[in-house]
Coordinates of C-alpha atoms (C1' of nucleotides) in Angstrom, one line a residue:
Chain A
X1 CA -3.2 7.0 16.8
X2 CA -2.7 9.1 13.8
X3 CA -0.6 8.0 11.0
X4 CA 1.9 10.3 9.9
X5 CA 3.8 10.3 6.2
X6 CA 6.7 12.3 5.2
X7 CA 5.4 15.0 2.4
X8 CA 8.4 15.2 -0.3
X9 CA 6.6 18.9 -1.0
X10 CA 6.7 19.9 2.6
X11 CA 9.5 18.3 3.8
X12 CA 7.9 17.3 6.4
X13 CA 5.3 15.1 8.7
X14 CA 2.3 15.3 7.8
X15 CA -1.1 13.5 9.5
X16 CA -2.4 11.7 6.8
X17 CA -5.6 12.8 6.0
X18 CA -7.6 11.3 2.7
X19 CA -9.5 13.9 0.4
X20 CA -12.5 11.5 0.2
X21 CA -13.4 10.1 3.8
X22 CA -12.0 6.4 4.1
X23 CA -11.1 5.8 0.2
X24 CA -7.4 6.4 -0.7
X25 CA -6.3 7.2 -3.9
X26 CA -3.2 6.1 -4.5
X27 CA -1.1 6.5 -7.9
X28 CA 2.7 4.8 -8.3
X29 CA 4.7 5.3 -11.3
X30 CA 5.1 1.8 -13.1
X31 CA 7.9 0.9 -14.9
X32 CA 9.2 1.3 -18.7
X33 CA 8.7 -2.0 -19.7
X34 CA 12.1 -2.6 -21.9
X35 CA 13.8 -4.7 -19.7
X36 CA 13.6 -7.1 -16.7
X37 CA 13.0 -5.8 -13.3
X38 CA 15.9 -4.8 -11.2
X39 CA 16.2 -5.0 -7.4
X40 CA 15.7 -1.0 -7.2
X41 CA 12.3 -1.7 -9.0
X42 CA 11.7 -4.4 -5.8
X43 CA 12.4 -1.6 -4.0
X44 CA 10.3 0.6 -4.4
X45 CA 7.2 -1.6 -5.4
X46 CA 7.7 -3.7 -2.9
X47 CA 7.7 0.1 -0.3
X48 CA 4.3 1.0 -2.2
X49 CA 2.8 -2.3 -1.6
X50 CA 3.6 -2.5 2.3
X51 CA 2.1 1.4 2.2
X52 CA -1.2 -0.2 0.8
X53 CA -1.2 -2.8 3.1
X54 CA -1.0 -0.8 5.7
X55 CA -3.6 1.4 5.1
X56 CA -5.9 -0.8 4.7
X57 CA -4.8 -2.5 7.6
X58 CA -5.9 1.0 9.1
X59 CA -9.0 0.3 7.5
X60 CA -8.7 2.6 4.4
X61 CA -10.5 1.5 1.2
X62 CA -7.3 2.5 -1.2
X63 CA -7.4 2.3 -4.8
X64 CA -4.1 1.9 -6.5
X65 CA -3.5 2.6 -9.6
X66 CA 0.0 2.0 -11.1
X67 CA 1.0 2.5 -15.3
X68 CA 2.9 0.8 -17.7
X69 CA 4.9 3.0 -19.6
X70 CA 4.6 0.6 -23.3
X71 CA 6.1 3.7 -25.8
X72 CA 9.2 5.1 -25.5
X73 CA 12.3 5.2 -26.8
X74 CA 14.1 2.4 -24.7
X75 CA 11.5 0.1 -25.8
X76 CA 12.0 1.4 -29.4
X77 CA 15.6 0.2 -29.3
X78 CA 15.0 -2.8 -27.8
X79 CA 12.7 -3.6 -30.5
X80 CA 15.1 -3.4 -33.2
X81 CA 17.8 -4.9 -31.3
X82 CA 16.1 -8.1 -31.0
X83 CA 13.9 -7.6 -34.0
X84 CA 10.9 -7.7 -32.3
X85 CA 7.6 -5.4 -32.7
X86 CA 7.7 -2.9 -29.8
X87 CA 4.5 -4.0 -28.7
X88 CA 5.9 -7.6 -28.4
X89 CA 8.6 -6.2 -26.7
X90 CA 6.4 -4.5 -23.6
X91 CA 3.9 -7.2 -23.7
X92 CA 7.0 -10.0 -23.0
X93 CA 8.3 -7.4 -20.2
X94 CA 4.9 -6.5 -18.8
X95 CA 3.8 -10.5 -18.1
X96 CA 8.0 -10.8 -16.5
X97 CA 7.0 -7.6 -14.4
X98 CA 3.9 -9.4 -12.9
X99 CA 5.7 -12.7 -12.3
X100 CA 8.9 -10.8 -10.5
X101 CA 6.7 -8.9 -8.4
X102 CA 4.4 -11.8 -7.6
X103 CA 6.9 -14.0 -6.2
X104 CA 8.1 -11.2 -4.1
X105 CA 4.2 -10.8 -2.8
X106 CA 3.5 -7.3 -4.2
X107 CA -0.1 -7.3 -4.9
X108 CA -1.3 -5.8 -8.5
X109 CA -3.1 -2.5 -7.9
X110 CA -6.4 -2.1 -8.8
X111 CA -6.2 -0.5 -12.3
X112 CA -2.3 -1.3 -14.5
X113 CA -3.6 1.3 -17.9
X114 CA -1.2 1.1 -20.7
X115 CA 0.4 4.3 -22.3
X116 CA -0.9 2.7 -25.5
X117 CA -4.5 1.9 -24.5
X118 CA -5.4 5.9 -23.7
X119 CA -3.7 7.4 -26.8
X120 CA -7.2 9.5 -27.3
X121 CA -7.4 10.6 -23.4
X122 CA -3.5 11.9 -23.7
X123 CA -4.0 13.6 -27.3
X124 CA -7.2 15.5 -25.9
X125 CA -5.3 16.3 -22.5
X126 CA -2.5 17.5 -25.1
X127 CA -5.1 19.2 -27.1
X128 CA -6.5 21.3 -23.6
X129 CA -2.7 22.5 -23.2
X130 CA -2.6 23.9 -26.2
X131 CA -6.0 25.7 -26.0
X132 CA -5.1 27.1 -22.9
X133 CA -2.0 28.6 -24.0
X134 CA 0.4 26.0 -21.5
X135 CA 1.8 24.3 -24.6
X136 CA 2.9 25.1 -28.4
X137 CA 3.6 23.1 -31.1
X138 CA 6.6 23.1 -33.3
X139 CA 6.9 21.1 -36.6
X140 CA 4.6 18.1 -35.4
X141 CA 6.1 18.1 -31.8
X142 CA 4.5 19.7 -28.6
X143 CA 6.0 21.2 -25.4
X144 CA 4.7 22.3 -22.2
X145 CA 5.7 26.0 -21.9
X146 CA 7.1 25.6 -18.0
X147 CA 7.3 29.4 -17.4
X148 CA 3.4 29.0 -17.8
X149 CA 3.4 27.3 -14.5
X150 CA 6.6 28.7 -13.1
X151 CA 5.7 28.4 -9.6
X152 CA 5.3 24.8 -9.5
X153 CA 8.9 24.5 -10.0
X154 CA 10.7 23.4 -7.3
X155 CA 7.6 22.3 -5.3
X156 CA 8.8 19.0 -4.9
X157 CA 12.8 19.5 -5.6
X158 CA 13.4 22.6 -3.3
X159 CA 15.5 24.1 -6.2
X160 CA 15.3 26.9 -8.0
X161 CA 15.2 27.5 -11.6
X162 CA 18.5 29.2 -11.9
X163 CA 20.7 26.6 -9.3
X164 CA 19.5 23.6 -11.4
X165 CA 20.8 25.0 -15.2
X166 CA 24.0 25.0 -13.2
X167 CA 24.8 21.1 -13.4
X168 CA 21.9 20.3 -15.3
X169 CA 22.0 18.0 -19.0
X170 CA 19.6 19.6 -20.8
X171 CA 19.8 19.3 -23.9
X172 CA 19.1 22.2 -26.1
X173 CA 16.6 22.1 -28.8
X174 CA 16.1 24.8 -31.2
X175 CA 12.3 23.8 -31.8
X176 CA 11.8 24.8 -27.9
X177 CA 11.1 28.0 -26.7
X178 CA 13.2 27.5 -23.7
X179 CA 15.5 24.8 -22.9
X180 CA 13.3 23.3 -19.8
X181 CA 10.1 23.3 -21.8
X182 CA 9.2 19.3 -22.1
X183 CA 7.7 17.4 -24.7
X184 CA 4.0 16.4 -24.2
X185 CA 3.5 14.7 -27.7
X186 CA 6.5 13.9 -30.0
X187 CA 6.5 13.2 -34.0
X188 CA 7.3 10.3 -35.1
X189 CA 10.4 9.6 -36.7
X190 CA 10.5 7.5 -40.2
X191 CA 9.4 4.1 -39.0
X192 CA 9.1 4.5 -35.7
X193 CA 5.5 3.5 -34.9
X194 CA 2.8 6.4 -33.9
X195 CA -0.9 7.8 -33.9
X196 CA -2.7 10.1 -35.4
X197 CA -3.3 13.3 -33.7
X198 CA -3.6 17.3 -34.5
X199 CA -0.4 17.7 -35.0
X200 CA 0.5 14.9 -37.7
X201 CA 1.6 11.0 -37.0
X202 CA 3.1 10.8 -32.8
X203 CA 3.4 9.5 -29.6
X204 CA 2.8 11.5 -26.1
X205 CA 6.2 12.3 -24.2
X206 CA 7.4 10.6 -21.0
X207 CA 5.3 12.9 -18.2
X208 CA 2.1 13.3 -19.9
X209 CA 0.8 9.5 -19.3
X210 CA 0.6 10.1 -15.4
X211 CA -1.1 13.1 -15.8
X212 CA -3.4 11.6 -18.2
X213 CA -4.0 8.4 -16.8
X214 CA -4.4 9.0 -12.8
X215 CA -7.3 11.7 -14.0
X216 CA -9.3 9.2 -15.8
X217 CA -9.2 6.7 -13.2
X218 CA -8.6 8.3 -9.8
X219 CA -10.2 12.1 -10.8
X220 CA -8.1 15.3 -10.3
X221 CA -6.7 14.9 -6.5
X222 CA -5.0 12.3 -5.6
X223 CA -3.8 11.7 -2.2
X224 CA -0.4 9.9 -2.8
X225 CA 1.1 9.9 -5.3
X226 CA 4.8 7.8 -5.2
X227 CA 7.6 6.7 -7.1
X228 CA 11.3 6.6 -6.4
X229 CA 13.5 9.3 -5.5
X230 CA 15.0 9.9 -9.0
X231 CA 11.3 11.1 -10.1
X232 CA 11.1 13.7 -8.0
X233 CA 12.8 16.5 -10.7
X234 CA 11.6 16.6 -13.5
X235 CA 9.1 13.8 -13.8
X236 CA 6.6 14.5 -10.8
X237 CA 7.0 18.2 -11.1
X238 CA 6.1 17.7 -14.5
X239 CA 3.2 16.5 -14.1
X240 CA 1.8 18.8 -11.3
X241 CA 2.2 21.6 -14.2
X242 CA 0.6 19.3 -16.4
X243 CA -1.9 18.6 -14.5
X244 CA -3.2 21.5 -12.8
X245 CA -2.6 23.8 -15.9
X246 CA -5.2 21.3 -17.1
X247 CA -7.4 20.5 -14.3
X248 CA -7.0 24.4 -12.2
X249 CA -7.1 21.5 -8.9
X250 CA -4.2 20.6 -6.2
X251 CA -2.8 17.1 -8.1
X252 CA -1.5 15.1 -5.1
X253 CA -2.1 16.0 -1.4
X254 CA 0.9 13.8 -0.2
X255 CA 4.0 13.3 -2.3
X256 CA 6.0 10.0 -1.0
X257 CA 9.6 9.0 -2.5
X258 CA 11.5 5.8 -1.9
X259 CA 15.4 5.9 -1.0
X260 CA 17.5 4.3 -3.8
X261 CA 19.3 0.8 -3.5
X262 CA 23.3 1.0 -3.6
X263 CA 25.4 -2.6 -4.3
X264 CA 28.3 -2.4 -2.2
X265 CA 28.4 1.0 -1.6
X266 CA 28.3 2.1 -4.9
X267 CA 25.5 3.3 -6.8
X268 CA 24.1 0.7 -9.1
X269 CA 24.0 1.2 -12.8
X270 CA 24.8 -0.6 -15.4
X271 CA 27.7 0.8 -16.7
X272 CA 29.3 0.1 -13.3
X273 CA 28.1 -3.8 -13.7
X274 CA 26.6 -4.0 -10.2
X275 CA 23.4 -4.4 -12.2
X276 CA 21.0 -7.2 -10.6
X277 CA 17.4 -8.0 -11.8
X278 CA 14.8 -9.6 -9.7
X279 CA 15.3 -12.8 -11.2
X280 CA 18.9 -13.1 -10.1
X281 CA 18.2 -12.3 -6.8
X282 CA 15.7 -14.7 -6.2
X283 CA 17.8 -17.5 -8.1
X284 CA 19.8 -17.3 -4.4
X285 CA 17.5 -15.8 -2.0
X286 CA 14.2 -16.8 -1.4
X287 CA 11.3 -14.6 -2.0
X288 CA 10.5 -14.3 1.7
X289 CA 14.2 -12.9 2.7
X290 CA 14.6 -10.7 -0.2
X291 CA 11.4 -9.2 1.3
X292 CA 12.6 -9.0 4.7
X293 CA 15.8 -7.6 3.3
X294 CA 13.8 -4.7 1.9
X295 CA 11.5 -4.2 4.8
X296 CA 13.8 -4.2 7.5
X297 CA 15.0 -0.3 6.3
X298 CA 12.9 2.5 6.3
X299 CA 11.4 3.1 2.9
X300 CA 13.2 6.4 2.7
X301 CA 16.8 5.5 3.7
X302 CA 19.3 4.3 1.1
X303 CA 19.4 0.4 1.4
X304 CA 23.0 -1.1 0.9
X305 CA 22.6 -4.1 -1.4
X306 CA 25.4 -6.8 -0.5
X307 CA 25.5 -10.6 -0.3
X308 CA 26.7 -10.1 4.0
X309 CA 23.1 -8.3 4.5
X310 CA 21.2 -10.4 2.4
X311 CA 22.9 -13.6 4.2
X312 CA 22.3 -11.9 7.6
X313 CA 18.7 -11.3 6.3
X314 CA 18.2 -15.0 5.3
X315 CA 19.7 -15.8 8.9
X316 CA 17.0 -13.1 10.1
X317 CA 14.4 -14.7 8.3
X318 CA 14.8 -17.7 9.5
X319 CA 14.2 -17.4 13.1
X320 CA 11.1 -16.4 11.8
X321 CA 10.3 -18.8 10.0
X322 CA 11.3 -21.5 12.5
X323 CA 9.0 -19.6 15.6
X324 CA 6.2 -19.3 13.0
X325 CA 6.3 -23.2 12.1
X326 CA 7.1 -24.6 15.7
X327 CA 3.8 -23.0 16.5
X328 CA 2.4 -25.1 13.9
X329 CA 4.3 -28.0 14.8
X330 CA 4.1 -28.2 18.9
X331 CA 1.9 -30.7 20.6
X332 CA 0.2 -28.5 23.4
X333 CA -2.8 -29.1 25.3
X334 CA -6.4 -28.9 23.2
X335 CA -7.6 -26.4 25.6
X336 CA -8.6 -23.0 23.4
X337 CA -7.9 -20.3 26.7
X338 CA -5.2 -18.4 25.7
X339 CA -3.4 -17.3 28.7
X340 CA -2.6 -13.7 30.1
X341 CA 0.7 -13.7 29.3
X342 CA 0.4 -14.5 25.7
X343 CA -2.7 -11.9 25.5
X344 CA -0.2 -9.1 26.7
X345 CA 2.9 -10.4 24.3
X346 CA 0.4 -10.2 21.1
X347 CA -0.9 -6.8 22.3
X348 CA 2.6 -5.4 23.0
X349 CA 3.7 -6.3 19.8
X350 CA 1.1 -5.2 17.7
X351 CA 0.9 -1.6 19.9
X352 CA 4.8 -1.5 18.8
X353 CA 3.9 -2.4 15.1
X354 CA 0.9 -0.1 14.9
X355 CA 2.9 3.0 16.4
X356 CA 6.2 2.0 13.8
X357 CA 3.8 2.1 10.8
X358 CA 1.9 4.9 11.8
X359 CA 5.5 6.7 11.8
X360 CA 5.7 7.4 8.3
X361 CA 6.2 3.8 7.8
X362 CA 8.6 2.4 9.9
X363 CA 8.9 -0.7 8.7
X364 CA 12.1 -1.8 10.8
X365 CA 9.9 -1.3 14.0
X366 CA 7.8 -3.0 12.8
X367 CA 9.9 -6.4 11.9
X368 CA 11.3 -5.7 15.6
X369 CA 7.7 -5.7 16.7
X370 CA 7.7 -9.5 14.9
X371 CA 10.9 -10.2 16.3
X372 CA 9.5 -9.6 20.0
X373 CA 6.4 -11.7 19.2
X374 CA 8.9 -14.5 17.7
X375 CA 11.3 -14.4 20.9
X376 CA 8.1 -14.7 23.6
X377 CA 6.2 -17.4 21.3
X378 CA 9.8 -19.2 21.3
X379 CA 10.5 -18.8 25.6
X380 CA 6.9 -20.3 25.7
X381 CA 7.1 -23.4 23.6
X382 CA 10.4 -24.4 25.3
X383 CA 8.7 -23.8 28.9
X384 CA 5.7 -26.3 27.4
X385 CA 2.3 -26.1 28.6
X386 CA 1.1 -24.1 25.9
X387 CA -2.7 -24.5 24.8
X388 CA -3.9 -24.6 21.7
X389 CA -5.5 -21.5 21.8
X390 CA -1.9 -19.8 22.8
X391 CA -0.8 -20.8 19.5
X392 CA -3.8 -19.9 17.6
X393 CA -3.3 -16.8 19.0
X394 CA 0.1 -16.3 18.3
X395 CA -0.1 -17.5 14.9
X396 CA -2.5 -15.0 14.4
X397 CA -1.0 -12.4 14.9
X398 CA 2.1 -13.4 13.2
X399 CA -0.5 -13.6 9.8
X400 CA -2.0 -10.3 10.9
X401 CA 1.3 -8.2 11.5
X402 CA 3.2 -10.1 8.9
X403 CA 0.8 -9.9 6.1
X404 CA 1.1 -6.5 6.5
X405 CA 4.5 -6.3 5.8
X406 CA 4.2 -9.1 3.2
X407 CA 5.4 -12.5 5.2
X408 CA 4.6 -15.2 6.5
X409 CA 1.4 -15.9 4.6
X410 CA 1.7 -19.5 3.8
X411 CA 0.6 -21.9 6.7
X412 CA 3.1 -23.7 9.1
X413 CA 4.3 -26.7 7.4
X414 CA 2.0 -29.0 9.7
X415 CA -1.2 -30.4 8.9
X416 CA -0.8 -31.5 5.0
X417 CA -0.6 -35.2 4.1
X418 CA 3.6 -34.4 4.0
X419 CA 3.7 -33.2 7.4
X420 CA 1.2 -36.4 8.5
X421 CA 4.1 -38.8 6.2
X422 CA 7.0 -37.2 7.7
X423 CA 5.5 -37.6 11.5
X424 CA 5.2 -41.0 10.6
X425 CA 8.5 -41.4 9.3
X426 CA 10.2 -39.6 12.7
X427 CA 7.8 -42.4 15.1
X428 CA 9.9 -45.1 13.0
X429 CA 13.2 -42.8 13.3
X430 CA 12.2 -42.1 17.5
X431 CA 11.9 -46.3 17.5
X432 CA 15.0 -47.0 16.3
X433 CA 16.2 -44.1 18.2
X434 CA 15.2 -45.7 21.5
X435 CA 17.1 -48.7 21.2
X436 CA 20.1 -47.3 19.7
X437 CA 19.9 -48.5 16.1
X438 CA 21.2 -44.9 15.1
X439 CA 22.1 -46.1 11.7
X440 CA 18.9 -46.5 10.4
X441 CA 17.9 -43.4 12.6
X442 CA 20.1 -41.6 10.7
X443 CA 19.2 -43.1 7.5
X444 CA 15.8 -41.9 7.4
X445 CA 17.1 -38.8 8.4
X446 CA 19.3 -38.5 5.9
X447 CA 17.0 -39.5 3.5
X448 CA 14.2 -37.6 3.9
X449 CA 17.1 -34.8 3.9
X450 CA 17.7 -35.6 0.4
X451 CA 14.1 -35.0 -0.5
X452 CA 14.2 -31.7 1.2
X453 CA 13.0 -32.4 4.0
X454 CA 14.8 -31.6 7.2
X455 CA 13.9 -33.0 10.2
X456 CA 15.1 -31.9 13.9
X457 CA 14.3 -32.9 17.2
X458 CA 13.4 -30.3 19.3
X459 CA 12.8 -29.9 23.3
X460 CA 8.8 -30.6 22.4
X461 CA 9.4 -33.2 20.2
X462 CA 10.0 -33.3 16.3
X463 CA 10.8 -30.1 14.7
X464 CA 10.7 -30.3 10.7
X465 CA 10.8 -28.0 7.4
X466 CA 11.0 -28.3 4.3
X467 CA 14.6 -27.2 2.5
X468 CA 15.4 -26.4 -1.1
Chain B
rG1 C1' 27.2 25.4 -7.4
rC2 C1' 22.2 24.0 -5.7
rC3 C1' 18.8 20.3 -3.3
rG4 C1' 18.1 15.9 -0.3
rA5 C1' 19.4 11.9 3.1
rG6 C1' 22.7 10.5 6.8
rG7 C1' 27.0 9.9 10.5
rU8 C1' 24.6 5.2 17.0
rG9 C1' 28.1 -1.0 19.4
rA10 C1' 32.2 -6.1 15.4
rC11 C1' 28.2 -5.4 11.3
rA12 C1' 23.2 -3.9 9.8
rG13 C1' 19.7 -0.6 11.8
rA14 C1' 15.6 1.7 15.3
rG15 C1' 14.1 4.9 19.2
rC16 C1' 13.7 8.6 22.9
rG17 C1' 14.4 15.7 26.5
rG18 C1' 15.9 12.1 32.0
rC19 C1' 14.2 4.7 32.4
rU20 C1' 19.2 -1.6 31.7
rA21 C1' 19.6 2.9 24.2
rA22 C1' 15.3 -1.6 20.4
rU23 C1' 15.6 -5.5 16.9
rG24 C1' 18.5 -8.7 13.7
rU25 C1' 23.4 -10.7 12.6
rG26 C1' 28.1 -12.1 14.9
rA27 C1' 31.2 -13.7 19.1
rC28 C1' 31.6 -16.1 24.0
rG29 C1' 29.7 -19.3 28.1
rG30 C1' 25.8 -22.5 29.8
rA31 C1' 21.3 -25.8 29.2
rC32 C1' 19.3 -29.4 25.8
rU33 C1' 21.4 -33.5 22.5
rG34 C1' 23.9 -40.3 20.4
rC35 C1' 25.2 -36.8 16.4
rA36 C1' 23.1 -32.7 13.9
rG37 C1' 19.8 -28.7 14.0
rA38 C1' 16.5 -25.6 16.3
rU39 C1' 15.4 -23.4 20.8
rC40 C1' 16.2 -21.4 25.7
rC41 C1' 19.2 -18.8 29.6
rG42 C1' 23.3 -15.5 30.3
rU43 C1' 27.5 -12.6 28.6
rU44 C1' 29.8 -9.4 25.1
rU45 C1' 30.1 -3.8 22.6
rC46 C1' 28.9 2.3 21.8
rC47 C1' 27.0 6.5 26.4
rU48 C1' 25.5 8.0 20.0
rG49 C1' 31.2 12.4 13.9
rG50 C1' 34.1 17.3 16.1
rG51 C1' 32.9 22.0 18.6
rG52 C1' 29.5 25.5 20.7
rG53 C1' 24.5 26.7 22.6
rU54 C1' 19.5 26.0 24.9
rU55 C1' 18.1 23.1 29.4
rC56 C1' 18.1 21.1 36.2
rG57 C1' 19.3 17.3 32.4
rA58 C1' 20.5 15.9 25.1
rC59 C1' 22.2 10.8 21.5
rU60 C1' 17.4 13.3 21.1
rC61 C1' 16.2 20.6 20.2
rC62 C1' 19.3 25.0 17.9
rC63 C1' 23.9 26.8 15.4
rU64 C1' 28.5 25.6 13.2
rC65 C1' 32.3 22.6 11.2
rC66 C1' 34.0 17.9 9.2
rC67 C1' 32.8 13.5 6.6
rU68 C1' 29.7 9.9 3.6
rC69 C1' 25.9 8.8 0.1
rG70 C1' 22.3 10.3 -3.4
rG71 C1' 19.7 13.8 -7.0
rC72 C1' 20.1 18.0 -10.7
rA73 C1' 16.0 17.2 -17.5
rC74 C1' 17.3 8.7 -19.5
rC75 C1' 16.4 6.3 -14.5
rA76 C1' 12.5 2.9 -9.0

RNA sequence: GCCGAGGUGACAGAGCGGCUAAUGUGACGGACUGCAGAUCCGUUUCCUGGGGGUUCGACUCCCUCCCUCGGCACCA
């Protein structure tokens, strides 16, 4: 089966083809690093990192490459705000970025360049613009000429030049030849920190740095190139001017956009307060939901951020949760068959997973495809009879489709020295149990409750997990 | 104004030119149970925004209208 991606430049489906036979080359745009990570960063790196996964699940080598954006003027403020050197600033942010986004399992990409570690590559991809006639320089600053590269406009936004002065902000700047010309290198203002370049003390402009960077890593073609909606105008069309004015070469074969995240219908921004980073998320939701939460709608869709749906998702996750561990957890026979039915359960599940992904990433098919697999593994336990190799099998596939979708990587809680203490524990509790002594059943119930540990008794015998 | 996404059951949210329209949550009944929890079995609800067209047949394709959300030079 052929996997199929929505192409923000076409509009359309598109089979998914790589430039360079199996290797992938993927480029996301990274955040400013002036601030903590919000849930619509989650969003979208958490989109891009289930997209890796499953192309290489497809068997694609991919090499992702995402930025830091470390200069600009956000970080600039911020700095003197908190008095702080700017570089202190999106160092501190950088090192929060990688611990938000590892608890919610996205993977770093191969290559995270800096802004401010290819200040030479950017100046001489500036300097090419300029020779080339795509860019002038005004009083220390320089700007891509856009009618230069007219055509490229609306590429990716479906607009034309004319419809988007009509609402558009632009602010007007009498050192530009035309008010939608963008800055590629800007001067520095009195102590605001810069480098040396042609055209007197600087820093690049917002767009340059992906044009830049992705070329010196991932050469002039990339084959997906992503970010969030919002980037779409002017940022990625930027760049494909940028970029093939300076390389003369296609700059991304496949354009791919995440939907944005609204908080109770509303859009979120900070002036309306409905403002919540990572970090506050995950001080009430587990990792492991907040993922689900964001898989379980298509990457493109707008996702609805409300405490109902990420309660429901919590619920959601753990059914999961308790089918993945009660596979862990159930005494079964030894024997390593795994029977017919359980063979045709895995493989209808992961036929229904494979042909959801392979829809432009349909991740909600694919958690339903979990949910099927969860539901049969469930019926079966509660029949009994299952052999070990059932629930090898099963568990396997829960760590082959999940990983793909980022859960359910950990083991069941089972075989550690606390799961061989707590079945311990429950042969004591089952004693007293037995003859009725159901106060100090309950007491070591209760107890072991208080250390987080909650203990059930299932059908097939004790049921336990562990419970912050 | 222009561009994009979308309108499916109590809620969230998929799919498909004709099959009982997924999956999750919720509600109800039953099983299991000392209690609790989990789990299982069953039930519950829309025939898919309004209108028109194509078709033997459309929720699914086309047109049109209405409505919602988002973008339009800071933004994931």
């Amino acid at each position: 089966m052929a996997l199929k991606v929505h192409n923000t430049a076409s509009g359309e489906l598109e089979e998914f083809r790589p430039a360079h036979g199996n290797r992938v080359h993927m480029y996301v745009c990274g955040p400013t690093v002036y601030d903590f990570c919000h849930i619509g960063h989650a969003r979208s790196y958490v989109a891009f990192d289930t997209i890796r996964r499953y192309l290489e699940y497809k068997g694609y080598a991919v090499i992702y490459l995402q930025n830091f954006t470390d200069v600009d003027d956000k970080i600039l403020k911020r700095a003197r705000e908190t008095g702080r050197d700017p570089r202190e600033v999106s160092r501190f942010f950088i090192d929060a970025y990688f611990e938000d986004m590892g608890r919610l399992g996205v993977r770093r990409a191969n290559f995270h360049p800096r802004v401010t570690d290819h200040i030479p590559e950017i100046i001489a991809t500036v300097r090419d613009l300029v020779d080339k006639k795509h860019a002038y320089v005004a009083d220390g600053d320089v700007f891509f000429c856009v009618t230069s590269m007219k055509d490229v406009v609306g590429r990716l936004s479906h607009q034309k030049l004319e419809d988007m002065l009509v609402g558009a902000r632009v602010e007007p700047d009498e050192k530009k030849c035309d008010p939608i010309d963008f800055a590629l290198w800007k001067r520095s203002k009195p102590g605001e920190p810069g480098w040396e370049s042609p055209w007197g003390q600087g820093r690049p402009g917002w767009h340059i740095e992906c044009s830049t960077m992705s070329t010196l890593y991932l050469g002039n073609t990339l084959d997906i190139h992503g970010g969030g909606m919002d980037l779409i105008f002017p940022h990625h069309e930027s760049e494909i001017m940028q970029s093939e004015a300076h390389t003369g070469e296609t700059f991304a074969r496949y354009w791919l956009h995440n939907g944005f995240i609204n908080v109770n219908k509303e859009k979120m921004s900070k002036s309306l307060g409905n403002f919540f980073t990572i970090r506050e998320v995950l001080a009430r939701y587990e990792p492991e939901v907040v993922r689900l939460f964001l898989v379980s709608t298509h990457y493109r869709s707008q996702i609805d951020f409300a405490d109902t749906l990420l309660d429901e998702a919590r619920t959601a996750r753990a059914r999961l949760r308790n089918a993945y561990d009660a596979l862990g957890q159930a005494r079964d026979s030894g024997d390593g068959a795994v029977g017919e039915e359980t063979a045709k359960a895995i493989e209808a599940s992961r036929t229904r997973f494979v042909a959801g992904m392979d829809d432009d990433f349909n991740t909600r098919e694919a958690v339903a495809s979990l949910f099927d697999l969860a539901n049969f593994s469930n019926a079966l336990l509660h029949k009994g009879g299952t052999s070990r190799g059932d629930r090898e099998a099963l568990l396997g596939a829960f760590r082959e489709l999940g990983g793909v979708l980022g859960l359910l990587q950990d083991r069941p809680q089972d075989a550690d020295i606390v799961g061989g203490l707590v079945r311990l524990l429950d042969e004591v509790r089952q004693e007293a149990r037995a003859r009725k002594d159901y106060a100090t059943s309950d007491k070591i119930r209760d107890r072991l409750r208080e250390l987080g540990v909650v203990v059930e008794d299932g059908a097939q015998g004790l049921r336990w997990k562990i419970q912050k």
